[in-house]
XYZ file of C-alpha atoms in Angstrom:
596
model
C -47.176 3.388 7.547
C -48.866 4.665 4.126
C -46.917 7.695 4.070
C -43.552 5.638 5.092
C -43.876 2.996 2.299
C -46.201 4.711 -0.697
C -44.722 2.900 -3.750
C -45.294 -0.776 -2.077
C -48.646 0.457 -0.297
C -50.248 1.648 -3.694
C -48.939 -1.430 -5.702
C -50.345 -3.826 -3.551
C -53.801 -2.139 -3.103
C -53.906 -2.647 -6.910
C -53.126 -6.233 -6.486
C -55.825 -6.939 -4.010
C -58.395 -5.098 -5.703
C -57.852 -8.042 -8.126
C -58.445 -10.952 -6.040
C -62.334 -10.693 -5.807
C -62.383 -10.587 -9.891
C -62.564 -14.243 -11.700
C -59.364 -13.586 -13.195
C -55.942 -14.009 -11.133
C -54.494 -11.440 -9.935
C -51.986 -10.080 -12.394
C -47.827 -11.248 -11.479
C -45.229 -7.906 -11.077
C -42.600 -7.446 -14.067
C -39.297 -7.770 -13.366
C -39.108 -4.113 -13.988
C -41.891 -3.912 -11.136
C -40.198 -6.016 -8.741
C -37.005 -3.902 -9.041
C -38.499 -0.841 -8.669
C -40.332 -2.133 -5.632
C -36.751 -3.470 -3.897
C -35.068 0.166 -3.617
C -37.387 1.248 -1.540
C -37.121 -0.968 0.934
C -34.221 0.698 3.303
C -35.318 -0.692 6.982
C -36.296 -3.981 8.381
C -39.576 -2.827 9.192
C -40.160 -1.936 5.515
C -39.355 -5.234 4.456
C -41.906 -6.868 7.114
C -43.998 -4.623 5.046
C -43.579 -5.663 1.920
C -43.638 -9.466 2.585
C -46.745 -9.431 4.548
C -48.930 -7.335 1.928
C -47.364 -9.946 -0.531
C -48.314 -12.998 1.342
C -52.055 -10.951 1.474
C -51.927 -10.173 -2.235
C -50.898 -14.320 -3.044
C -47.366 -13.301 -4.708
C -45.784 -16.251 -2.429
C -46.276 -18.768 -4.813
C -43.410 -20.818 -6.114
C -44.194 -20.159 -9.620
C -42.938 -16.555 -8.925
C -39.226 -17.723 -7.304
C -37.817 -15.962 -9.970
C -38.608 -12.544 -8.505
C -38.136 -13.412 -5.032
C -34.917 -14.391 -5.979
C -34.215 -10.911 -8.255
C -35.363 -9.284 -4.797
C -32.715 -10.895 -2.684
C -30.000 -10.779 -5.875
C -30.931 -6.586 -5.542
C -30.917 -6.006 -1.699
C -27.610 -8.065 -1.813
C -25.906 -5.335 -3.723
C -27.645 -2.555 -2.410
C -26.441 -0.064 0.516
C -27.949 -2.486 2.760
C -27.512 -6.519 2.530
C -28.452 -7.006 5.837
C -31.930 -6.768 4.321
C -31.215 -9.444 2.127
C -30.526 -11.902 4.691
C -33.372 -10.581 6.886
C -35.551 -11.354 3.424
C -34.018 -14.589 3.243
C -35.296 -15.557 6.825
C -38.555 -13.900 6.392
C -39.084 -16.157 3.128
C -38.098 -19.734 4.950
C -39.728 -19.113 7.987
C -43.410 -18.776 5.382
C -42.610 -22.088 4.087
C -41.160 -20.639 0.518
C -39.078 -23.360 -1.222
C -35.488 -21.463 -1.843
C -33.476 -22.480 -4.641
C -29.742 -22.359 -5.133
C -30.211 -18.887 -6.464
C -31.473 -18.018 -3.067
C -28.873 -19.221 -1.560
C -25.578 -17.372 -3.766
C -27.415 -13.596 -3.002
C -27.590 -14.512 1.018
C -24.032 -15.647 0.769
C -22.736 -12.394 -0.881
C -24.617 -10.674 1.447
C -23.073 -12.131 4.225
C -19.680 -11.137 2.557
C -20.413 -7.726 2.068
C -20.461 -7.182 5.764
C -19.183 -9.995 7.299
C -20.956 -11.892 9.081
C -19.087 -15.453 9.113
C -21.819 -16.862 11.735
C -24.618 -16.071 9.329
C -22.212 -17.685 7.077
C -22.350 -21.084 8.827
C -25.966 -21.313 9.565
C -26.422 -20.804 6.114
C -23.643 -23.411 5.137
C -25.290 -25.816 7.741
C -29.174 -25.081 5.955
C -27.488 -25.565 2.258
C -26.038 -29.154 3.702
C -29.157 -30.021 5.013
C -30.818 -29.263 1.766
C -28.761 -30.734 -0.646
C -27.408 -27.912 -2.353
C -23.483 -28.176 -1.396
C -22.788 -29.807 -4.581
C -24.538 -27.247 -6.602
C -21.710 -24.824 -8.293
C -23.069 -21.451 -7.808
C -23.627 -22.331 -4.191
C -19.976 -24.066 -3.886
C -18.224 -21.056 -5.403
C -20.288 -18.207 -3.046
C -19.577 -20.613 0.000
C -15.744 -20.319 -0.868
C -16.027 -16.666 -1.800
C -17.795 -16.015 1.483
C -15.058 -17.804 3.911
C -12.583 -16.402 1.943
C -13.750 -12.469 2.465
C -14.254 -13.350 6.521
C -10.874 -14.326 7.086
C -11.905 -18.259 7.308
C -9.522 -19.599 4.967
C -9.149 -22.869 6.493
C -13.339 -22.969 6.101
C -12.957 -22.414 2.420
C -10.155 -24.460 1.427
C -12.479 -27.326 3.106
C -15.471 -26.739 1.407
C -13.214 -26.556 -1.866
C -11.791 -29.908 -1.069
C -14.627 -31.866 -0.260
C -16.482 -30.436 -3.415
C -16.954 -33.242 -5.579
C -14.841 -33.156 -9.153
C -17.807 -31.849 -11.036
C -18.848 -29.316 -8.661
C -15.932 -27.215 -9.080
C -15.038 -25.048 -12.153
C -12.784 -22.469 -13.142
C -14.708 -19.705 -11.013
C -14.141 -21.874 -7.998
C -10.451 -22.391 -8.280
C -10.155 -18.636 -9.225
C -11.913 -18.020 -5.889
C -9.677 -20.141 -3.393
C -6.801 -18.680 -5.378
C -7.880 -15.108 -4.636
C -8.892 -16.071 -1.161
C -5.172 -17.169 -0.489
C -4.262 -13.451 -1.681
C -6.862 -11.514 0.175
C -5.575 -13.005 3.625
C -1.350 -12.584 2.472
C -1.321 -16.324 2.004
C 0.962 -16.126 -1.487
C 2.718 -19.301 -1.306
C -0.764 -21.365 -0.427
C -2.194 -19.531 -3.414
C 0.753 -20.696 -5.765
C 0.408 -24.119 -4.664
C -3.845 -24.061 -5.816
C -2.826 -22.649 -9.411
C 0.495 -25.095 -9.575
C -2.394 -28.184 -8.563
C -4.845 -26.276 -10.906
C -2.187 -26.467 -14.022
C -0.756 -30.287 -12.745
C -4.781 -31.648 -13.356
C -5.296 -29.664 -16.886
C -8.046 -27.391 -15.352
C -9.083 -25.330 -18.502
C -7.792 -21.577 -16.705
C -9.767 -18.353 -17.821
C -7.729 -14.883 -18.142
C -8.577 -14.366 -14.458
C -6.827 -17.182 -12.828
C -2.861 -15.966 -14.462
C -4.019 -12.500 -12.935
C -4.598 -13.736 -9.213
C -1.234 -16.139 -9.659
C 1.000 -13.207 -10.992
C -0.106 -10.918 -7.629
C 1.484 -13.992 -5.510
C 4.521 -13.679 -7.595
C 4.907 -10.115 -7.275
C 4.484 -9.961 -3.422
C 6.815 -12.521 -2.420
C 9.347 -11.907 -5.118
C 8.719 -15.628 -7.100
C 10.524 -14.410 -10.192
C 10.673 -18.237 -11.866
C 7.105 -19.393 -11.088
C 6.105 -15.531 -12.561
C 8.414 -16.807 -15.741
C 6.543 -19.761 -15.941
C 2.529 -18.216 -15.622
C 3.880 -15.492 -18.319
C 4.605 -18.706 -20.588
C 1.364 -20.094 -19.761
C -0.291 -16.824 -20.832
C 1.574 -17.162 -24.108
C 0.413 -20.560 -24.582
C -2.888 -20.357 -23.663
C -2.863 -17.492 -26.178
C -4.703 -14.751 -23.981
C -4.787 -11.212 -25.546
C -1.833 -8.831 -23.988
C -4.496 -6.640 -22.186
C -4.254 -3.865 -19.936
C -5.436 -5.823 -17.002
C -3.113 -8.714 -17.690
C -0.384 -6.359 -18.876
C -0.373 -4.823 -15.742
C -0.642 -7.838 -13.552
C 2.621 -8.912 -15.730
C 4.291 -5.503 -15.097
C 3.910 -5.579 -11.280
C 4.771 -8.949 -11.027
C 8.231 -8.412 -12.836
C 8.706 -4.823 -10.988
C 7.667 -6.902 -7.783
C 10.625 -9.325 -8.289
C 13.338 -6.866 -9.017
C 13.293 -7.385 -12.718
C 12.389 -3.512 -13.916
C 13.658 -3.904 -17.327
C 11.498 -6.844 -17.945
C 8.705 -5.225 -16.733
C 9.302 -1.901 -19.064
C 9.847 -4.348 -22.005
C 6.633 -5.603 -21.232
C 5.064 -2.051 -21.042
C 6.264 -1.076 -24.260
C 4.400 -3.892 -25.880
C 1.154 -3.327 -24.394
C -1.188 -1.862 -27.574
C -3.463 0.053 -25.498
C -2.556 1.368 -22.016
C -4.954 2.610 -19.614
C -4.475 4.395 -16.532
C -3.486 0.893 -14.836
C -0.647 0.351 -17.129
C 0.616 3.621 -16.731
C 0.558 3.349 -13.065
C 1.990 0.124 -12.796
C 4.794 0.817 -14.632
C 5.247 4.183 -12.588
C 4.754 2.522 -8.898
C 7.083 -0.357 -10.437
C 9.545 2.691 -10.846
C 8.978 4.283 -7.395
C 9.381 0.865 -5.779
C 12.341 -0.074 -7.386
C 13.967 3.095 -6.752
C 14.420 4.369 -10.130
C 12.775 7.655 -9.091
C 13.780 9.868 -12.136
C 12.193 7.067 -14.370
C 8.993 7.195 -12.585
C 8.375 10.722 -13.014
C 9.404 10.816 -16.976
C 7.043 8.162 -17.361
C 4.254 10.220 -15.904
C 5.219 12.475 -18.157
C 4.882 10.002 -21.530
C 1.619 9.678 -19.577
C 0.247 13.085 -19.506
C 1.695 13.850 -23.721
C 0.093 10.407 -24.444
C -3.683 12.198 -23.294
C -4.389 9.385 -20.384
C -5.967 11.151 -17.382
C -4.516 10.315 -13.999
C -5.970 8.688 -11.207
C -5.401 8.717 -7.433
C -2.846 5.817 -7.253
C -1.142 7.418 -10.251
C -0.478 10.318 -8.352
C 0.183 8.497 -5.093
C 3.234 7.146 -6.860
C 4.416 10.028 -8.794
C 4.189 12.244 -5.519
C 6.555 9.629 -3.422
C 9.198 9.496 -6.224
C 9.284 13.265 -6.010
C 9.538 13.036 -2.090
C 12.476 10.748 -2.805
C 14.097 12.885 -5.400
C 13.523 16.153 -3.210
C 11.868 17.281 -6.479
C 9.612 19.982 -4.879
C 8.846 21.782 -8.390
C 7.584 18.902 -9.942
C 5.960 17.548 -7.101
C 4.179 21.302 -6.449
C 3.302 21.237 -10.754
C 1.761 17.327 -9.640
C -0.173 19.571 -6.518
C -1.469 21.917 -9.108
C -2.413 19.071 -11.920
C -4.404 17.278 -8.842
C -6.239 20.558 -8.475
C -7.094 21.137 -11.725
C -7.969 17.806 -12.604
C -10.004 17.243 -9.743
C -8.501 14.067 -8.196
C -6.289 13.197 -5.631
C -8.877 13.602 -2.871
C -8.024 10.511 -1.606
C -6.571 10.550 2.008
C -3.496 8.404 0.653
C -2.795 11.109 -1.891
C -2.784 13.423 0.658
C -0.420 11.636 2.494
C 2.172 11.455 0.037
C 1.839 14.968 -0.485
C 2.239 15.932 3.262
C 5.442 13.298 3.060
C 6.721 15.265 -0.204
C 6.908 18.905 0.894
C 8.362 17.441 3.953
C 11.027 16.423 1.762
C 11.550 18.506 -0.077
C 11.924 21.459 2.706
C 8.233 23.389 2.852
C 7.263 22.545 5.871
C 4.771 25.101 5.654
C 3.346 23.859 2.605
C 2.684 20.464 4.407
C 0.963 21.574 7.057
C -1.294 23.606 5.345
C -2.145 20.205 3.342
C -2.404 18.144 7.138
C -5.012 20.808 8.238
C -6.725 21.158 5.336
C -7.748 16.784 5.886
C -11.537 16.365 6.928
C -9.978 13.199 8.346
C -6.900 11.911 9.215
C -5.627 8.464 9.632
C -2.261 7.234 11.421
C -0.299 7.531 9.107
C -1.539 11.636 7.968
C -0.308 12.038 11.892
C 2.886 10.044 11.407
C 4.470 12.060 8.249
C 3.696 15.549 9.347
C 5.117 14.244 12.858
C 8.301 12.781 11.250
C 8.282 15.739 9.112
C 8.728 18.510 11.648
C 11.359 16.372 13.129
C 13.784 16.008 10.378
C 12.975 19.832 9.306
C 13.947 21.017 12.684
C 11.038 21.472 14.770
C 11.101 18.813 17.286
C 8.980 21.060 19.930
C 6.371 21.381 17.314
C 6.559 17.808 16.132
C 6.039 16.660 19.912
C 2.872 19.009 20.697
C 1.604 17.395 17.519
C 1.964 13.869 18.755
C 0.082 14.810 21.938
C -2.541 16.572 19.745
C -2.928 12.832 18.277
C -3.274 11.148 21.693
C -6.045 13.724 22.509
C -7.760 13.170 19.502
C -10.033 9.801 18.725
C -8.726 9.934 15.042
C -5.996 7.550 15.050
C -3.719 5.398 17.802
C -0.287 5.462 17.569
C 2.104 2.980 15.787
C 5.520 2.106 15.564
C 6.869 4.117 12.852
C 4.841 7.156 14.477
C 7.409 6.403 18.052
C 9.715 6.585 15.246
C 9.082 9.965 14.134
C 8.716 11.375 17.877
C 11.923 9.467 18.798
C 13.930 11.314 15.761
C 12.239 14.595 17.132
C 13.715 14.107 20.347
C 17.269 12.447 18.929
C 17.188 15.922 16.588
C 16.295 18.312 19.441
C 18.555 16.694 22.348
C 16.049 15.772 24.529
C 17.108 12.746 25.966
C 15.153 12.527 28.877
C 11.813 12.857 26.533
C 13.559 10.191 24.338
C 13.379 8.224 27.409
C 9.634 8.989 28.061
C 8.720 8.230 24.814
C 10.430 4.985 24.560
C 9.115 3.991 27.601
C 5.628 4.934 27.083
C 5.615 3.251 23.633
C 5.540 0.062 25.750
C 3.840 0.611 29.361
C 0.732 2.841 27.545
C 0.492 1.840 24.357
C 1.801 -1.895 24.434
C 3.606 -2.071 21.391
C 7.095 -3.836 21.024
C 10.588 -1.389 20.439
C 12.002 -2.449 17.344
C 15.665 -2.181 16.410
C 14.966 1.227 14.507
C 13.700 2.640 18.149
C 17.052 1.236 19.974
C 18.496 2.699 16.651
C 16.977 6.587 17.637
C 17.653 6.101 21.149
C 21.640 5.440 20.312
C 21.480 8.021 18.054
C 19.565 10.280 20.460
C 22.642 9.769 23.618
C 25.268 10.065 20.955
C 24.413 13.583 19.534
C 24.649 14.208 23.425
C 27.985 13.323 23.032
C 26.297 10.648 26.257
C 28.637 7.848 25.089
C 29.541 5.884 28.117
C 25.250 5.975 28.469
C 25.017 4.660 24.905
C 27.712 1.580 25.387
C 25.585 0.398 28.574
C 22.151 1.016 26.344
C 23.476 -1.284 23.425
C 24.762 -3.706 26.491
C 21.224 -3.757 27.967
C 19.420 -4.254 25.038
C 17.309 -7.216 24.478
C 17.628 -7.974 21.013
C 21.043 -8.175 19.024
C 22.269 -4.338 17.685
C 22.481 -4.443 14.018
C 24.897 -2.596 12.065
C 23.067 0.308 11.944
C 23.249 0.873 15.758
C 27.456 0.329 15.428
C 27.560 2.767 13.147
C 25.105 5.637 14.995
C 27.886 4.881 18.003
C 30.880 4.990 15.457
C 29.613 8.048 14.222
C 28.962 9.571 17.621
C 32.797 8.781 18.701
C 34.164 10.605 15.690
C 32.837 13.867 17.305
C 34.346 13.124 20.708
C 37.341 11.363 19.563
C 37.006 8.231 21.673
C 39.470 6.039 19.401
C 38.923 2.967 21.668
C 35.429 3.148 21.632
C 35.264 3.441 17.646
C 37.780 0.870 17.555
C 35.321 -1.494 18.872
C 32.346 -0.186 17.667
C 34.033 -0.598 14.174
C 34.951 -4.366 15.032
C 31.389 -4.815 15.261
C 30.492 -3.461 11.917
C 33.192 -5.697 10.205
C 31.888 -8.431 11.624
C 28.492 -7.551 10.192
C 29.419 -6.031 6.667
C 33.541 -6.961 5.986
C 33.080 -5.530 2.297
C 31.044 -2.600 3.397
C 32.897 0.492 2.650
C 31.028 2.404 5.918
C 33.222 1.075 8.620
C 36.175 1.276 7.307
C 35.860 5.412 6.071
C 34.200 5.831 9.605
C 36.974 5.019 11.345
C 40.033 6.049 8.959
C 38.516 9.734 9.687
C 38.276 9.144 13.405
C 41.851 8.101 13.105
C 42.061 11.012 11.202
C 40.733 13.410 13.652
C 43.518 11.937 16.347
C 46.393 12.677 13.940
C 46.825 8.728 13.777
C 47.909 8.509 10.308
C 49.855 5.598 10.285
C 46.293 3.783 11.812
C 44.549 5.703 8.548
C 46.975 4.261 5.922
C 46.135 0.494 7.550
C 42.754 1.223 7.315
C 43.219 2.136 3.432
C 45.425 -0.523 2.652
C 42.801 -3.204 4.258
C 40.210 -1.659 1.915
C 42.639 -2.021 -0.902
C 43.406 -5.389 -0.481
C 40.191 -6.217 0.210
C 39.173 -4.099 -3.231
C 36.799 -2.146 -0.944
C 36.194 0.990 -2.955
C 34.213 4.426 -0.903
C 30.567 4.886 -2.315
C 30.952 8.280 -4.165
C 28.360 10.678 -2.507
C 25.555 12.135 -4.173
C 24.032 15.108 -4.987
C 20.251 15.900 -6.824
C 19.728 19.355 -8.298
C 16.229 20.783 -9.413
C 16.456 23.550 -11.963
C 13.163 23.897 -14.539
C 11.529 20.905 -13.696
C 14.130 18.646 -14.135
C 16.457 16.908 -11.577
C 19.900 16.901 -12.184
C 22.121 14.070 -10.213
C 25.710 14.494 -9.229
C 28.443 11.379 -8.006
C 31.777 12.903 -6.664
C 34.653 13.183 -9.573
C 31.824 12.420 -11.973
C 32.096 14.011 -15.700
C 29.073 12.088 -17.077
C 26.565 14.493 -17.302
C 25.589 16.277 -20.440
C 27.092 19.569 -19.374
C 29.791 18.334 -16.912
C 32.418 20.349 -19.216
C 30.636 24.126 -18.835
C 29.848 22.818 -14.953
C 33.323 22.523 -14.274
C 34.281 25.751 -16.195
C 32.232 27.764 -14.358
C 33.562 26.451 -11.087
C 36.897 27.040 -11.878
C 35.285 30.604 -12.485
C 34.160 30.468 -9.385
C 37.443 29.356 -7.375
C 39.507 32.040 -9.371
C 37.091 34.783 -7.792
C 37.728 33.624 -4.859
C 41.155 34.270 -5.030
C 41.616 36.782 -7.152
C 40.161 40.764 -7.363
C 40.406 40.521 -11.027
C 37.492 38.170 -11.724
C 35.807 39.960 -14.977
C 32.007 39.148 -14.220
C 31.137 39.470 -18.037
C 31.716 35.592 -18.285
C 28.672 34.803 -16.517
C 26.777 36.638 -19.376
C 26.883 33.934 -22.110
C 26.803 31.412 -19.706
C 22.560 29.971 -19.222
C 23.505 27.065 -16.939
C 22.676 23.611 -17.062
């Protein structure tokens, strides 16, 4: 036991030597006490330590200030169990707890959690009296909040007596709301908080902004950004970046780069707000200039940061800047989080390099479901449904992760790429009889998708028929699509129906089926289909084309002049189309020519 516990074993042989003097035995420091509470790692140490304290007389009330550090300490140590073990240990020797005691027990029993030590405890501070205390009221709500009980806290926070509750406890039923997805209830606390003049801090506009942002409130966001104003709270970066995702959250970019730019100092969490505000909003170029601003402006990058970046390249198919991002990681030494590595995996995917992705998948100590589900998907949309499939039964054999949706997803595209329908078919079906999850419309989507590349189409019209949940546009179009290579008019004819039904001022349906028409030499049928859309000033979606040369992306509509070198471009390619069709092209005009 000596050699298992030395620190408390010496100090206490000290202390008893002292009892048998007249003079009282001497009282630990703080420091002392401390020092004393990180060695205690097991239960049986802390049996220990109380009973040589009880033998030494250190459980005296006049000393509840150290008991109480004790607990405090053990509560945020690797262990908080221990805490609440302490906490029984003390009660159970008759010590008088205070409501001190009581907070460090209840964040311990958050830090695991452990909502039925939650109760008892609840049920002892009742008995006791200390419900009405603050620091107890606020820890009781904080506690029910991190176990899920929700309904728990937001009784405790109503029954709390006026004067009980301050800002700290609104703050916590606010960010209770938020921890479970509860947004709207969360609104409604800081809308009551505002109606009854409670004084806010700069936390409380933070926790209401996050609601905003989730569920897209852009007017209630308005109104806690003129609050902020009012209230006159400093333009921070933790604010400022609440502020920026809230805006980005809602759809309102510009207001949210506005906002940016007025931010005095910007930390990493600016930077990445305004980046992932980017990436989410689909403005991928601007996300990866402003991680550029970011790296010239000296700020150091951080896993999210990178996270972000890395998808807006995956988006872009910029695989040189995303490979330079790769290299900064390295360097740098960050991005070791498994959710960086995921978005890389998801990048060179892309972006083409297969090979480069799987080296990153192997290379994962550990890997979750969705590390499986991207280098799954990936294979399959690179064209390696075979390999894609023996990876999804190396994830069934392994304990790592279980299977989701959007991992069926991925093996149904594998299939749906590779023509395997009768895999597709034993893939769908064991999505529900193994694994019990529910088909989605994106899994009828691959299976339609899947019979139609096997030109199956009389198979697909009884699938969509059979189908338990209504097809949505995007499974009319996957069987419009599929008729344009067999040239079933009637089929597309109704198929296209469908989709007008759906989207009438969608250009999709109607360019669908004009080149089916097309394909049948039924021109007459392709210039009603035009003169619909004209009437109905329905104008094609020019396609779109991204080019990576240097490090930058270029992007390209169809007939479009706007980009800075669109003149040379289009000189060159009329280079290009006279070679074609002439022996006389002189090659010396490439020579002055650098490209774009």
């Amino acid at each position: 036991m000596h050699s298992s516990f030395p620190k408390l074993h010496r100090f206490f042989l000290r202390l008893h030597s002292t009892t048998s003097s007249p003079n009282p035995p001497p009282s630990p420091s703080p420091s002392q006490w401390l020092l004393l509470s990180s060695s205690i790692s097991t239960s049986r140490h802390l049996r220990q330590f109380l009973a040589r304290a009880i033998a030494a007389g250190l459980l005296r009330n006049n000393q509840l200030h150290l008991w109480n550090s004790l607990l405090h300490s053990l509560a945020r140590g690797p262990n908080p169990d221990l805490s609440i073990s302490l906490f029984d240990l003390l009660r159970r020797a008759g010590f008088d707890v205070d409501n001190y005691a009581f907070t460090a027990v209840l964040k311990a029993v958050a830090a695991f959690p452990r909502p039925k030590e939650g109760e008892n405890i609840h049920s002892l501070s009742l008995k006791l009296g200390f419900e009405s205390e603050n620091f107890v009221l606020n820890s009781l709500i904080h506690m029910y909040s991190v176990c899920g009980f929700h309904v728990a806290a937001r009784r405790v926070f109503d029954l709390a007596e006026d004067s009980a509750r301050d800002v700290v406890s609104w703050n916590s039923m606010i960010s209770g709301y938020l921890q479970v997805g509860m947004c709207q209830e969360a609104l409604s606390v800081f809308g009551n908080m505002v109606r009854r003049s409670i004084t806010m801090d700069a936390i409380t506009p933070v926790s209401a902004l996050i609601a905003c942002g989730r569920i897209g409130a852009i007017e209630p966001g308005r109104r806690i950004h003129a609050l902020v104003v009012i209230y006159g709270f400093d333009l921070n970066c933790f604010l400022g970046s609440s502020l920026i995702n809230m805006y980005a959250g809602c759809g309102y970019i510009e207001d949210a780069r506005k906002l940016f730019d007025r931010i005095p100092e910007r930390n990493v969490v600016c930077w990445t707000s305004m980046i992932s505000g980017y990436t989410q909003s689909g403005r991928f170029g601007e996300s990866i200039e402003v991680f550029r601003e970011m790296q010239m402006a000296g700020v150091r990058a951080d896993d999210p940061t990178v996270a972000s970046v890395v998808s807006s390249c995956a988006q872009l198919g910029a695989h040189a800047q995303g490979r330079n991002i790769h290299k900064y990681c390295d360097v740098n030494n960050i991005g070791e989080l498994l959710s960086v590595k995921n978005a890389l995996i998801d990048m060179y995917s892309k972006c083409g390099d297969i090979q480069r992705a799987f080296e990153v998948f192997q290379g994962l100590a550990r890997k979750d479901v969705i590390s499986w589900t991207v280098m799954i998907s990936g294979l399959a949309l690179n064209g390696y449904p075979k390999e894609a499939l023996n990876l999804f039964s190396e994830m069934e054999l392994s304990d790592e992760a279980m299977p989701n949706e959007i991992t069926f997803l991925g093996v149904l595209t594998a299939c749906s790429h590779g023509g395997l329908v009768d895999k597709g078919y034993h893939y769908f079906n064991k999505m529900v009889h193994c694994y019990g999850l529910m088909p989605q419309i994106e899994h009828y989507g691959c299976i339609v998708d899947l019979l139609g590349r096997a030109n199956l189409l009389e198979e697909v019209k009884k699938f969509i028929k059979e189908m338990p949940i209504k097809p949505d546009v995007v499974i009319w179009r996957s069987l419009l699509f599929a008729c344009r290579g067999k040239g079933n008019v009637k089929l597309a004819e109704y198929a296209a129906e469908r989709i007008l039904e759906l989207e009438p001022r969608r250009c999709a349906g109607h360019v669908l089926l004009s080149n089916i028409y097309a394909v049948s030499s039924r021109w007459s049928d392709v210039n009603k289909v035009r003169g619909v859309m004209s009437n109905w000033s329905i104008h094609k979606i020019p396609g779109c084309s991204f080019i990576e040369l240097n490090g930058i992306v270029h992007e390209f509509f169809a007939t479009d002049r706007s980009h800075h070198q669109s003149d040379m471009i289009y000189e060159f390619l009329w280079v290009i189309h006279g070679h074609l069709f002439s022996e006389s092209y002189d090659e010396s005009c490439l020579s002055t020519w650098e490209g774009p």
